[in-house]
Amino acid sequence: MSEVDLASVQIFTRHGYRTPLSGSPFYSHSGTWSCSSVQHLMFTRLHTDQSSPEGEVQPLKVDKKYIPGAQVLPGNCYLGQLTPQGFLQMRELGRQLRKRYVADKSSSGLTNTQILSDVLSSSELYVRSTDTPRTFDTAQAILDGLYPKEKRSKENESIEIHTVEAKSEFLYPRSSCELLNKLWKDLRQTQAFRAHSQELALFWNGLQTAQSTKLTSEKPPSSWGSLHNKVEALYHHQLKIPYGLNKEMLEGVLAEQSGKEIDIIWNHSKYVSGEESLSRIDPNLPVRLGAGLIVKEIAQNIQNKVEDKENKKPKFLLYSVHDSSLSVLLSAFRIFDVRHPPMGSHFAVELYKSKSSPSASSGNSDNYFVRMVYDGVELTMPGCSELKKVFVADSNNRIETCPLSVFQSLSRPLIPHDIHQECSAGSTVRSARSAYL
């Protein structure tokens, strides 16, 4: 018998498979990119099932066709677009989330994690996306899988997807944060980062040697992450990958080296030598500036649910974001696996409530526990390892959780007191650090 019940879940997912973000000779002989089917799917979903005096509106099927030579990518896709493969990928994720979190009447037996109604009730959900077409479309695809057409009470029922303009966005590291930009610049000058960049140059030169050709038409990649994303985009669309790169390299050396590149930036204390000035700053400073407001939102959502005596707060909160969002958030919690987050990867923060506590009916935080799962793998924050609580869930499965009070204590140093003040041009590494000493 289960000892805990799920109270809420927050899910942060990277968008699905997409086209490249920029043009490059890297893609010149890879093949044609096709996005017609996803355009039809999105257009039809937006414009069908809408009644009018004349009956249902049936949209005219149209195809986008670029004038030859007038687009960067061969085919009919734009840069950074969620592709048909990406839409189907994320709709399948929505179906998997439905199995775990929705009390589907057609399934045999319910579990303690199935907290959502079988038929869509928009008040149970909160959906947030960055103001980017591929993340917005990703959220829509997930919702299509979470609540397919036959599980909507109204044919034209809609769900709000909340967003903000880029200048106000905090779901990825803010380029407008001047102190964070300074830290990025300084971290890229450290011995560890420069040595890692040299490894990329050697790897790129090795490709030229292996292919017995000079890659003169292609500039060396700006980073391991850039190369990883290029290969990933081609591989998942069954397009030709140039220069002898392949799936094994994508999932091996590229994912690992890109992950280390990320780790040097966000977890610099592991790599910076004692002689370098950055060794003397607060290890939390970069992630606090990069992910502090995301951590604050997670913590506030949890507190709102703990205090939700009438059970009116959303139970399922979905955030459609980017690889930079996931990497800095996982780094902030010190659970980053030092691998580049692939397209479609997702991170869940589950809040459980104890059944056995005498005061389980109250809003006491001692009754609540936090569980973290990244792409199906259960993770524990380092500061919670010795204090974690193991509970029996359904089917005698055991889950590892962190007491909410411990989670709150570990999260507090990651949340800025005043992000604008810490990021301002007048800030210094020392003054930003001093607020937490």
XYZ file of C-alpha atoms in Angstrom:
437
model
C 0.000 0.000 0.000
C 1.277 3.442 -0.881
C 2.616 5.541 2.001
C 2.416 8.851 0.105
C 0.183 10.562 -2.429
C 1.319 12.859 -5.208
C 0.117 16.420 -4.627
C 1.575 18.157 -7.691
C 4.180 17.876 -10.401
C 6.202 20.516 -12.260
C 7.704 19.434 -15.571
C 10.405 21.301 -17.474
C 10.934 19.967 -20.983
C 13.254 20.917 -23.788
C 11.448 21.412 -27.085
C 11.226 18.521 -29.531
C 13.269 17.870 -32.672
C 13.819 21.063 -34.638
C 15.555 22.423 -37.676
C 18.962 24.148 -37.304
C 19.099 27.595 -35.748
C 21.323 29.036 -38.470
C 22.462 28.332 -41.965
C 25.812 26.652 -42.512
C 27.722 24.718 -45.178
C 27.445 21.894 -42.613
C 23.899 21.277 -43.903
C 24.472 21.974 -47.603
C 24.526 18.354 -48.766
C 22.438 16.749 -46.034
C 19.075 16.682 -47.836
C 15.728 18.467 -47.844
C 13.876 19.605 -44.745
C 10.100 19.068 -44.871
C 7.640 20.733 -42.510
C 4.400 20.581 -44.534
C 2.718 17.963 -42.361
C 3.324 19.802 -39.098
C 2.067 23.043 -40.662
C -1.147 21.265 -41.650
C -1.456 19.665 -38.228
C -1.015 22.932 -36.334
C -3.277 24.884 -38.701
C -6.014 22.273 -38.582
C -5.904 22.076 -34.799
C -6.240 25.824 -34.510
C -9.083 26.207 -36.987
C -11.239 23.078 -36.844
C -13.842 22.194 -34.252
C -14.971 25.818 -34.288
C -18.691 26.177 -34.912
C -20.246 28.942 -36.987
C -23.753 29.626 -38.333
C -22.755 27.797 -41.483
C -21.365 24.793 -39.593
C -17.799 23.662 -39.015
C -14.992 25.615 -40.616
C -12.851 23.353 -42.801
C -9.536 25.054 -43.541
C -8.167 25.031 -47.054
C -5.090 22.836 -47.226
C -2.084 24.869 -48.319
C 1.619 24.175 -48.755
C 4.442 26.586 -48.108
C 6.946 26.578 -50.966
C 10.053 28.719 -50.925
C 11.277 30.249 -54.141
C 14.453 28.323 -55.113
C 17.552 29.898 -53.625
C 15.538 32.206 -51.358
C 15.849 30.203 -48.136
C 18.692 29.010 -45.950
C 17.596 25.382 -45.625
C 16.578 23.274 -48.645
C 12.859 22.509 -48.366
C 9.986 24.343 -46.696
C 11.087 24.762 -43.067
C 12.294 27.888 -41.346
C 15.243 28.037 -38.974
C 14.577 26.736 -35.461
C 11.200 25.233 -36.326
C 9.640 22.271 -34.537
C 9.404 19.623 -37.254
C 6.768 16.894 -37.823
C 9.149 14.450 -36.136
C 9.435 16.835 -33.185
C 5.675 17.304 -32.910
C 5.080 13.534 -32.872
C 7.945 13.060 -30.405
C 6.435 15.504 -27.927
C 2.886 14.257 -28.411
C 4.195 10.806 -27.461
C 5.745 12.358 -24.345
C 2.299 13.765 -23.548
C 0.847 10.250 -23.845
C 3.487 8.904 -21.466
C 2.721 11.694 -19.004
C -0.965 10.814 -19.285
C -0.224 7.234 -18.198
C 1.579 8.477 -15.107
C -0.458 11.499 -14.053
C -4.026 11.113 -15.435
C -6.698 8.946 -13.817
C -7.684 7.327 -17.107
C -10.945 5.402 -16.629
C -9.984 2.964 -19.383
C -6.875 1.792 -17.487
C -6.960 -1.086 -15.015
C -6.437 0.263 -11.513
C -5.318 3.720 -10.467
C -2.005 4.702 -8.916
C -1.131 7.382 -6.366
C 0.439 9.546 -9.104
C -2.712 9.781 -11.254
C -3.953 13.080 -9.865
C -5.504 14.617 -12.994
C -9.071 14.067 -14.147
C -9.739 11.626 -16.980
C -11.400 14.398 -19.002
C -9.633 17.714 -19.409
C -10.212 20.209 -16.637
C -8.160 23.268 -17.481
C -8.131 24.468 -13.856
C -5.890 21.500 -12.971
C -3.195 22.623 -15.399
C -0.785 25.515 -15.719
C 1.226 25.773 -18.932
C 4.153 28.121 -19.488
C 6.385 28.532 -22.528
C 9.097 30.850 -23.695
C 7.886 33.131 -26.473
C 9.454 30.985 -29.195
C 7.421 29.072 -31.814
C 9.172 25.737 -31.233
C 8.592 25.781 -27.457
C 5.004 26.967 -27.847
C 4.345 24.211 -30.413
C 6.049 21.702 -28.114
C 3.678 22.582 -25.274
C 0.734 22.184 -27.640
C 1.977 18.771 -28.807
C 2.370 17.555 -25.218
C -1.138 18.712 -24.383
C -2.486 16.862 -27.430
C -0.993 13.667 -26.029
C -1.991 14.389 -22.430
C -5.610 15.045 -23.396
C -6.475 13.716 -26.872
C -9.642 14.930 -28.579
C -11.901 12.271 -27.072
C -10.808 13.346 -23.569
C -11.984 16.934 -23.865
C -15.380 17.858 -22.501
C -15.895 20.483 -25.193
C -14.814 20.170 -28.803
C -13.460 23.702 -28.864
C -12.011 23.747 -25.337
C -8.742 25.631 -25.105
C -5.910 25.946 -22.598
C -3.940 29.101 -21.992
C -0.208 28.856 -22.603
C 1.390 31.637 -20.584
C 4.455 33.476 -21.869
C 6.353 36.762 -21.596
C 8.433 38.846 -23.978
C 12.074 37.891 -24.341
C 13.278 40.943 -22.406
C 11.346 39.746 -19.345
C 12.010 36.014 -19.695
C 13.747 34.129 -16.875
C 13.261 30.526 -18.029
C 16.745 30.599 -19.533
C 19.902 32.470 -18.455
C 19.355 36.183 -19.029
C 21.762 37.773 -21.504
C 20.629 41.099 -20.050
C 22.279 40.200 -16.719
C 25.518 42.158 -16.962
C 27.237 40.436 -14.057
C 26.395 37.021 -15.528
C 27.843 38.127 -18.854
C 31.025 39.163 -17.054
C 31.221 35.791 -15.322
C 30.698 33.976 -18.639
C 33.500 35.982 -20.205
C 35.855 35.349 -17.298
C 35.011 31.635 -17.115
C 35.808 31.243 -20.804
C 39.291 32.540 -20.052
C 40.037 29.946 -17.380
C 42.607 27.252 -18.005
C 39.934 24.529 -17.870
C 37.699 26.139 -20.478
C 40.536 27.019 -22.844
C 41.925 23.482 -22.613
C 38.482 22.075 -23.346
C 38.114 24.354 -26.364
C 41.489 23.137 -27.605
C 40.168 19.579 -27.446
C 37.367 20.683 -29.791
C 39.920 22.097 -32.246
C 41.862 18.832 -32.153
C 38.666 16.826 -32.675
C 37.691 19.002 -35.652
C 41.147 18.640 -37.193
C 40.893 14.893 -36.665
C 37.715 14.819 -38.741
C 39.566 16.491 -41.590
C 42.360 13.929 -41.413
C 39.924 10.999 -41.283
C 38.026 12.330 -44.281
C 41.222 13.190 -46.188
C 39.767 16.593 -46.953
C 40.007 20.151 -45.769
C 36.738 21.487 -44.363
C 37.464 24.863 -45.884
C 33.802 25.705 -46.523
C 32.875 25.178 -42.895
C 34.171 27.291 -40.031
C 35.181 25.348 -36.924
C 32.219 25.062 -34.541
C 32.029 27.784 -31.918
C 31.472 25.251 -29.142
C 30.958 21.572 -28.397
C 27.282 22.383 -27.798
C 26.914 23.935 -31.236
C 28.383 20.847 -32.901
C 26.220 18.534 -30.770
C 23.040 20.374 -31.757
C 23.960 20.341 -35.450
C 24.505 16.590 -35.504
C 21.416 15.938 -33.380
C 19.198 17.906 -35.753
C 20.415 15.927 -38.770
C 20.334 12.512 -37.123
C 16.743 12.693 -35.884
C 15.508 13.741 -39.324
C 17.308 10.905 -41.111
C 19.440 13.371 -43.052
C 23.044 12.880 -44.066
C 25.565 13.814 -41.383
C 28.800 15.133 -42.944
C 32.458 14.682 -42.074
C 32.180 11.133 -40.761
C 30.106 12.152 -37.727
C 27.503 9.583 -36.624
C 25.035 8.459 -33.958
C 27.754 6.910 -31.784
C 29.651 10.192 -31.710
C 26.435 12.120 -31.000
C 25.529 9.985 -27.993
C 29.137 9.553 -26.883
C 31.871 12.118 -27.297
C 29.633 15.024 -28.383
C 27.092 14.639 -25.564
C 29.859 14.176 -23.009
C 32.141 16.969 -24.180
C 29.256 19.394 -24.572
C 28.110 18.431 -21.080
C 31.563 19.157 -19.676
C 31.576 22.509 -21.473
C 28.318 23.352 -19.694
C 29.624 22.041 -16.368
C 32.735 24.245 -16.469
C 30.467 27.300 -16.721
C 27.831 26.427 -14.109
C 29.886 24.291 -11.724
C 33.163 26.152 -12.052
C 34.507 25.292 -8.599
C 35.243 21.743 -9.844
C 37.570 23.056 -12.546
C 39.043 26.429 -11.544
C 42.479 26.266 -9.930
C 43.232 28.012 -6.638
C 45.462 30.543 -8.359
C 42.632 31.893 -10.519
C 40.509 34.763 -9.171
C 37.229 32.956 -9.910
C 38.143 30.301 -7.353
C 37.300 32.838 -4.637
C 33.697 33.571 -5.610
C 30.616 31.862 -4.254
C 30.146 28.576 -6.188
C 26.408 29.317 -6.285
C 26.781 32.737 -7.900
C 26.647 31.719 -11.606
C 23.669 29.369 -11.159
C 21.900 31.854 -8.901
C 22.110 34.478 -11.629
C 21.282 31.953 -14.364
C 18.553 29.863 -12.735
C 17.631 31.635 -9.504
C 14.267 32.869 -10.718
C 13.352 29.403 -12.026
C 14.207 27.902 -8.637
C 12.133 30.646 -6.997
C 9.155 29.745 -9.191
C 9.491 26.041 -8.365
C 9.699 26.773 -4.645
C 6.741 29.165 -4.779
C 4.602 26.651 -6.697
C 5.353 24.038 -4.039
C 4.496 26.421 -1.213
C 1.250 27.402 -2.950
C 0.239 23.740 -3.112
C 1.165 23.085 0.529
C -1.091 25.968 1.563
C -3.854 24.958 -0.872
C -6.423 23.717 1.631
C -9.284 23.864 -0.893
C -7.299 22.043 -3.606
C -7.799 24.812 -6.144
C -4.194 25.297 -7.254
C -2.959 23.539 -10.430
C -1.695 20.000 -9.926
C 0.232 19.739 -13.195
C 2.541 22.578 -14.230
C 4.255 22.311 -17.607
C 7.168 24.513 -18.680
C 8.319 24.312 -22.320
C 11.904 25.552 -22.429
C 15.365 25.070 -23.975
C 18.567 23.069 -23.419
C 20.128 26.077 -21.690
C 17.163 26.119 -19.282
C 17.524 22.464 -18.306
C 21.310 22.522 -18.025
C 21.422 25.524 -15.695
C 18.490 24.258 -13.592
C 19.988 20.789 -13.148
C 23.340 22.421 -12.398
C 21.748 24.658 -9.767
C 20.388 21.598 -7.956
C 23.798 19.863 -8.432
C 22.228 16.920 -10.254
C 23.492 17.649 -13.784
C 24.752 14.418 -15.391
C 27.407 16.283 -17.431
C 25.737 15.400 -20.733
C 24.063 17.808 -23.150
C 20.266 17.721 -22.606
C 18.865 16.161 -25.802
C 15.835 17.514 -27.618
C 12.706 16.331 -25.827
C 14.442 15.687 -22.498
C 12.382 16.540 -19.428
C 12.839 17.153 -15.705
C 10.050 16.524 -13.181
C 9.761 17.918 -9.662
C 7.124 15.880 -7.836
C 5.609 16.938 -4.499
C 4.345 14.105 -2.280
C 2.213 14.229 0.854
C 2.554 11.675 3.613
C -0.456 9.523 4.495
C 0.827 8.319 7.856
C 1.530 11.572 9.670
C -1.029 12.427 12.394
C -1.193 15.952 11.002
C -1.313 14.848 7.372
C -4.481 16.827 6.768
C -2.825 20.117 7.697
C -0.610 22.360 5.597
C 2.459 21.518 7.689
C 5.509 21.314 5.405
C 6.819 18.396 7.505
C 4.212 16.234 5.772
C 5.613 16.942 2.299
C 8.489 15.496 0.311
C 10.120 16.365 -3.015
C 11.214 13.878 -5.668
C 13.246 14.747 -8.782
C 13.300 12.711 -11.993
C 15.268 13.497 -15.154
C 14.398 11.480 -18.270
C 13.083 8.654 -16.109
C 16.071 8.579 -13.732
C 15.455 9.397 -10.068
C 17.947 11.966 -8.742
C 18.804 13.240 -5.260
C 20.275 16.644 -4.450
C 23.693 16.148 -2.793
C 22.644 17.975 0.368
C 19.737 15.590 0.795
C 21.575 12.296 0.328
C 21.847 11.514 4.052
C 18.404 12.931 4.895
C 16.375 11.404 2.087
C 13.193 9.500 2.840
C 12.307 6.270 1.051
C 8.609 5.503 0.671
C 6.639 2.590 -0.704
C 4.597 3.680 -3.705
C 2.105 1.673 -5.762
C 2.972 -1.917 -6.703
C 5.524 -1.890 -3.870
C 7.827 0.390 -5.844
C 10.117 2.466 -3.662
C 10.784 6.119 -4.322
C 13.489 8.334 -2.843
C 12.401 11.779 -1.721
C 13.831 14.813 0.026
C 11.932 16.306 2.988
C 10.412 19.584 1.881
C 12.110 21.506 4.689
C 15.499 20.234 3.489
C 14.673 21.078 -0.130
C 13.700 24.594 0.940
C 16.944 24.992 2.878
C 19.029 23.817 -0.086
C 17.119 26.044 -2.526
C 17.288 29.238 -0.497
C 20.909 30.164 -1.406
C 20.017 29.752 -5.094
C 17.303 32.423 -5.070
C 18.390 36.058 -5.590
C 17.132 38.648 -3.142
C 17.017 41.227 -5.949
C 17.983 39.922 -9.403
C 18.077 43.400 -10.962
C 20.444 44.717 -8.317
C 22.727 41.693 -8.580
C 22.801 41.869 -12.374
C 23.248 45.627 -12.674
C 26.290 47.207 -14.280
C 27.360 48.575 -10.902
C 27.460 45.113 -9.358
C 30.702 43.287 -8.771
C 31.389 39.676 -8.031
C 32.284 40.693 -4.485
C 29.202 42.837 -3.844
C 26.827 40.220 -5.263
C 28.460 37.604 -3.067
C 28.351 39.773 0.051
C 24.558 39.667 0.205
C 24.794 35.977 1.121
C 27.674 36.087 3.611
